[in-house]
């Protein structure tokens, strides 16, 4: 690939994923990733702070999720506003074209403790963003916090279900069903 080709972030993420799967996370360097992507090492660091960050684009999830929660109908209950956010992720992020990458990404993350740690930190940040978005809708703080935790649980579970190799359902459908399951489980406690 020529250096001038667009979408360096995606190219670097694809290259990292390939190398992590082939050689293991520990045996892949930033230089290896940049070379595989056909880019310079300095380009890598313009997009990511380290090799752990290459598979974790927070803005890819946070921005559409928070925007859709804010845009939910005025009278929507807190979890319905979160459902609007999950629908947006299904339309904008977790698309059928993105499924193969997601399946491979999930396998690599599950195989490496450093990447599992980074994934957990991402989930904490995303949960906090959901809570702030719900609170900005005028929801009391405790309700917003509980909604964020339930929404994050639904998101994580839906992501796991959607990224199974045998699954062909749309993310939005899975997320809505999962959110309903989470809500029912919370009511049963």
mmCIF file of C-alpha atoms in Angstrom, residues 36-166:
data_model
loop_
_atom_site.group_PDB
_atom_site.id
_atom_site.type_symbol
_atom_site.label_atom_id
_atom_site.label_comp_id
_atom_site.label_asym_id
_atom_site.label_seq_id
_atom_site.Cartn_x
_atom_site.Cartn_y
_atom_site.Cartn_z
ATOM 1 C CA UNK A 36 2.652 -4.084 7.642
ATOM 2 C CA UNK A 37 0.290 -1.138 7.070
ATOM 3 C CA UNK A 38 2.753 0.451 4.633
ATOM 4 C CA UNK A 39 3.258 3.459 6.894
ATOM 5 C CA UNK A 40 6.022 5.056 8.910
ATOM 6 C CA UNK A 41 6.433 4.510 12.649
ATOM 7 C CA UNK A 42 5.788 8.237 13.177
ATOM 8 C CA UNK A 43 2.400 7.856 11.469
ATOM 9 C CA UNK A 44 1.500 5.179 13.997
ATOM 10 C CA UNK A 45 2.190 7.573 16.857
ATOM 11 C CA UNK A 46 0.121 10.316 15.236
ATOM 12 C CA UNK A 47 -2.882 8.021 15.587
ATOM 13 C CA UNK A 48 -2.170 5.925 18.696
ATOM 14 C CA UNK A 49 -0.166 6.361 21.891
ATOM 15 C CA UNK A 50 1.006 2.737 22.032
ATOM 16 C CA UNK A 51 0.377 -0.671 20.501
ATOM 17 C CA UNK A 52 -2.390 -1.477 23.007
ATOM 18 C CA UNK A 53 -4.382 1.549 21.832
ATOM 19 C CA UNK A 54 -4.442 0.482 18.182
ATOM 20 C CA UNK A 55 -7.435 -1.836 18.683
ATOM 21 C CA UNK A 56 -9.403 0.572 20.900
ATOM 22 C CA UNK A 57 -10.993 3.522 19.154
ATOM 23 C CA UNK A 58 -13.210 4.947 21.934
ATOM 24 C CA UNK A 59 -14.655 7.691 19.791
ATOM 25 C CA UNK A 60 -15.947 5.086 17.368
ATOM 26 C CA UNK A 61 -18.425 4.005 20.061
ATOM 27 C CA UNK A 62 -18.761 6.956 22.394
ATOM 28 C CA UNK A 63 -19.677 9.693 19.921
ATOM 29 C CA UNK A 64 -22.569 7.921 18.134
ATOM 30 C CA UNK A 65 -23.860 6.407 21.382
ATOM 31 C CA UNK A 66 -23.902 9.687 23.320
ATOM 32 C CA UNK A 67 -25.286 11.650 20.365
ATOM 33 C CA UNK A 68 -28.174 9.203 19.934
ATOM 34 C CA UNK A 69 -28.965 9.204 23.664
ATOM 35 C CA UNK A 70 -29.173 13.003 23.540
ATOM 36 C CA UNK A 71 -31.382 12.870 20.437
ATOM 37 C CA UNK A 72 -33.836 10.328 21.893
ATOM 38 C CA UNK A 73 -37.428 11.574 22.101
ATOM 39 C CA UNK A 74 -38.023 13.982 24.987
ATOM 40 C CA UNK A 75 -40.396 11.657 26.848
ATOM 41 C CA UNK A 76 -38.240 8.557 26.440
ATOM 42 C CA UNK A 77 -37.469 6.643 29.625
ATOM 43 C CA UNK A 78 -33.743 6.461 30.468
ATOM 44 C CA UNK A 79 -33.283 2.903 29.173
ATOM 45 C CA UNK A 80 -35.224 3.754 26.006
ATOM 46 C CA UNK A 81 -32.773 6.617 25.410
ATOM 47 C CA UNK A 82 -29.925 4.105 25.799
ATOM 48 C CA UNK A 83 -31.735 1.797 23.361
ATOM 49 C CA UNK A 84 -31.670 4.650 20.828
ATOM 50 C CA UNK A 85 -27.904 4.784 21.379
ATOM 51 C CA UNK A 86 -27.539 1.049 20.825
ATOM 52 C CA UNK A 87 -29.572 1.363 17.621
ATOM 53 C CA UNK A 88 -27.112 4.019 16.433
ATOM 54 C CA UNK A 89 -24.170 1.707 17.107
ATOM 55 C CA UNK A 90 -25.874 -0.948 15.012
ATOM 56 C CA UNK A 91 -26.315 1.488 12.123
ATOM 57 C CA UNK A 92 -22.951 3.249 12.332
ATOM 58 C CA UNK A 93 -20.389 0.954 13.955
ATOM 59 C CA UNK A 94 -21.396 -2.696 14.281
ATOM 60 C CA UNK A 95 -22.369 -3.198 10.670
ATOM 61 C CA UNK A 96 -22.266 -6.470 8.739
ATOM 62 C CA UNK A 97 -19.144 -5.199 6.933
ATOM 63 C CA UNK A 98 -17.412 -4.721 10.303
ATOM 64 C CA UNK A 99 -18.318 -8.128 11.752
ATOM 65 C CA UNK A 100 -15.266 -10.061 10.461
ATOM 66 C CA UNK A 101 -12.872 -7.501 11.942
ATOM 67 C CA UNK A 102 -14.800 -7.560 15.234
ATOM 68 C CA UNK A 103 -14.710 -11.353 15.474
ATOM 69 C CA UNK A 104 -10.931 -11.386 14.912
ATOM 70 C CA UNK A 105 -10.413 -8.431 17.281
ATOM 71 C CA UNK A 106 -12.367 -10.137 20.053
ATOM 72 C CA UNK A 107 -10.323 -13.352 19.712
ATOM 73 C CA UNK A 108 -7.033 -11.447 19.911
ATOM 74 C CA UNK A 109 -8.166 -9.439 22.947
ATOM 75 C CA UNK A 110 -9.361 -12.540 24.791
ATOM 76 C CA UNK A 111 -5.946 -14.155 24.259
ATOM 77 C CA UNK A 112 -3.883 -11.323 25.806
ATOM 78 C CA UNK A 113 -4.111 -10.012 29.368
ATOM 79 C CA UNK A 114 -2.821 -6.519 28.435
ATOM 80 C CA UNK A 115 -5.546 -6.167 25.834
ATOM 81 C CA UNK A 116 -8.251 -7.484 28.185
ATOM 82 C CA UNK A 117 -7.158 -4.841 30.696
ATOM 83 C CA UNK A 118 -7.409 -2.117 28.050
ATOM 84 C CA UNK A 119 -10.859 -3.400 27.024
ATOM 85 C CA UNK A 120 -12.011 -3.198 30.655
ATOM 86 C CA UNK A 121 -10.789 0.402 30.910
ATOM 87 C CA UNK A 122 -12.628 1.233 27.710
ATOM 88 C CA UNK A 123 -15.837 -0.221 29.167
ATOM 89 C CA UNK A 124 -15.481 1.894 32.319
ATOM 90 C CA UNK A 125 -15.033 5.030 30.233
ATOM 91 C CA UNK A 126 -17.958 4.155 27.998
ATOM 92 C CA UNK A 127 -20.207 3.476 31.007
ATOM 93 C CA UNK A 128 -19.323 6.879 32.452
ATOM 94 C CA UNK A 129 -20.139 8.514 29.108
ATOM 95 C CA UNK A 130 -23.532 6.797 29.025
ATOM 96 C CA UNK A 131 -24.235 7.993 32.579
ATOM 97 C CA UNK A 132 -23.346 11.602 31.731
ATOM 98 C CA UNK A 133 -25.475 11.504 28.564
ATOM 99 C CA UNK A 134 -28.487 10.158 30.484
ATOM 100 C CA UNK A 135 -27.992 12.698 33.304
ATOM 101 C CA UNK A 136 -27.934 15.557 30.770
ATOM 102 C CA UNK A 137 -31.477 14.526 29.862
ATOM 103 C CA UNK A 138 -32.541 15.638 33.356
ATOM 104 C CA UNK A 139 -32.451 12.192 34.944
ATOM 105 C CA UNK A 140 -31.420 12.102 38.639
ATOM 106 C CA UNK A 141 -27.798 11.058 39.210
ATOM 107 C CA UNK A 142 -28.504 7.672 40.815
ATOM 108 C CA UNK A 143 -30.997 6.737 38.100
ATOM 109 C CA UNK A 144 -28.522 7.854 35.436
ATOM 110 C CA UNK A 145 -25.771 5.743 37.045
ATOM 111 C CA UNK A 146 -27.973 2.633 37.253
ATOM 112 C CA UNK A 147 -29.148 3.186 33.672
ATOM 113 C CA UNK A 148 -25.531 3.485 32.527
ATOM 114 C CA UNK A 149 -24.544 0.243 34.238
ATOM 115 C CA UNK A 150 -27.512 -1.630 32.769
ATOM 116 C CA UNK A 151 -26.899 -0.078 29.346
ATOM 117 C CA UNK A 152 -23.214 -1.002 29.454
ATOM 118 C CA UNK A 153 -24.093 -4.563 30.473
ATOM 119 C CA UNK A 154 -26.531 -4.776 27.568
ATOM 120 C CA UNK A 155 -23.943 -3.335 25.177
ATOM 121 C CA UNK A 156 -21.217 -5.752 26.280
ATOM 122 C CA UNK A 157 -23.565 -8.752 26.118
ATOM 123 C CA UNK A 158 -24.975 -7.718 22.736
ATOM 124 C CA UNK A 159 -21.432 -7.219 21.408
ATOM 125 C CA UNK A 160 -20.452 -10.704 22.592
ATOM 126 C CA UNK A 161 -23.540 -12.249 21.001
ATOM 127 C CA UNK A 162 -23.159 -10.291 17.751
ATOM 128 C CA UNK A 163 -19.469 -11.126 17.372
ATOM 129 C CA UNK A 164 -19.972 -14.886 17.574
ATOM 130 C CA UNK A 165 -18.948 -16.514 14.292
ATOM 131 C CA UNK A 166 -22.264 -18.284 13.849
#
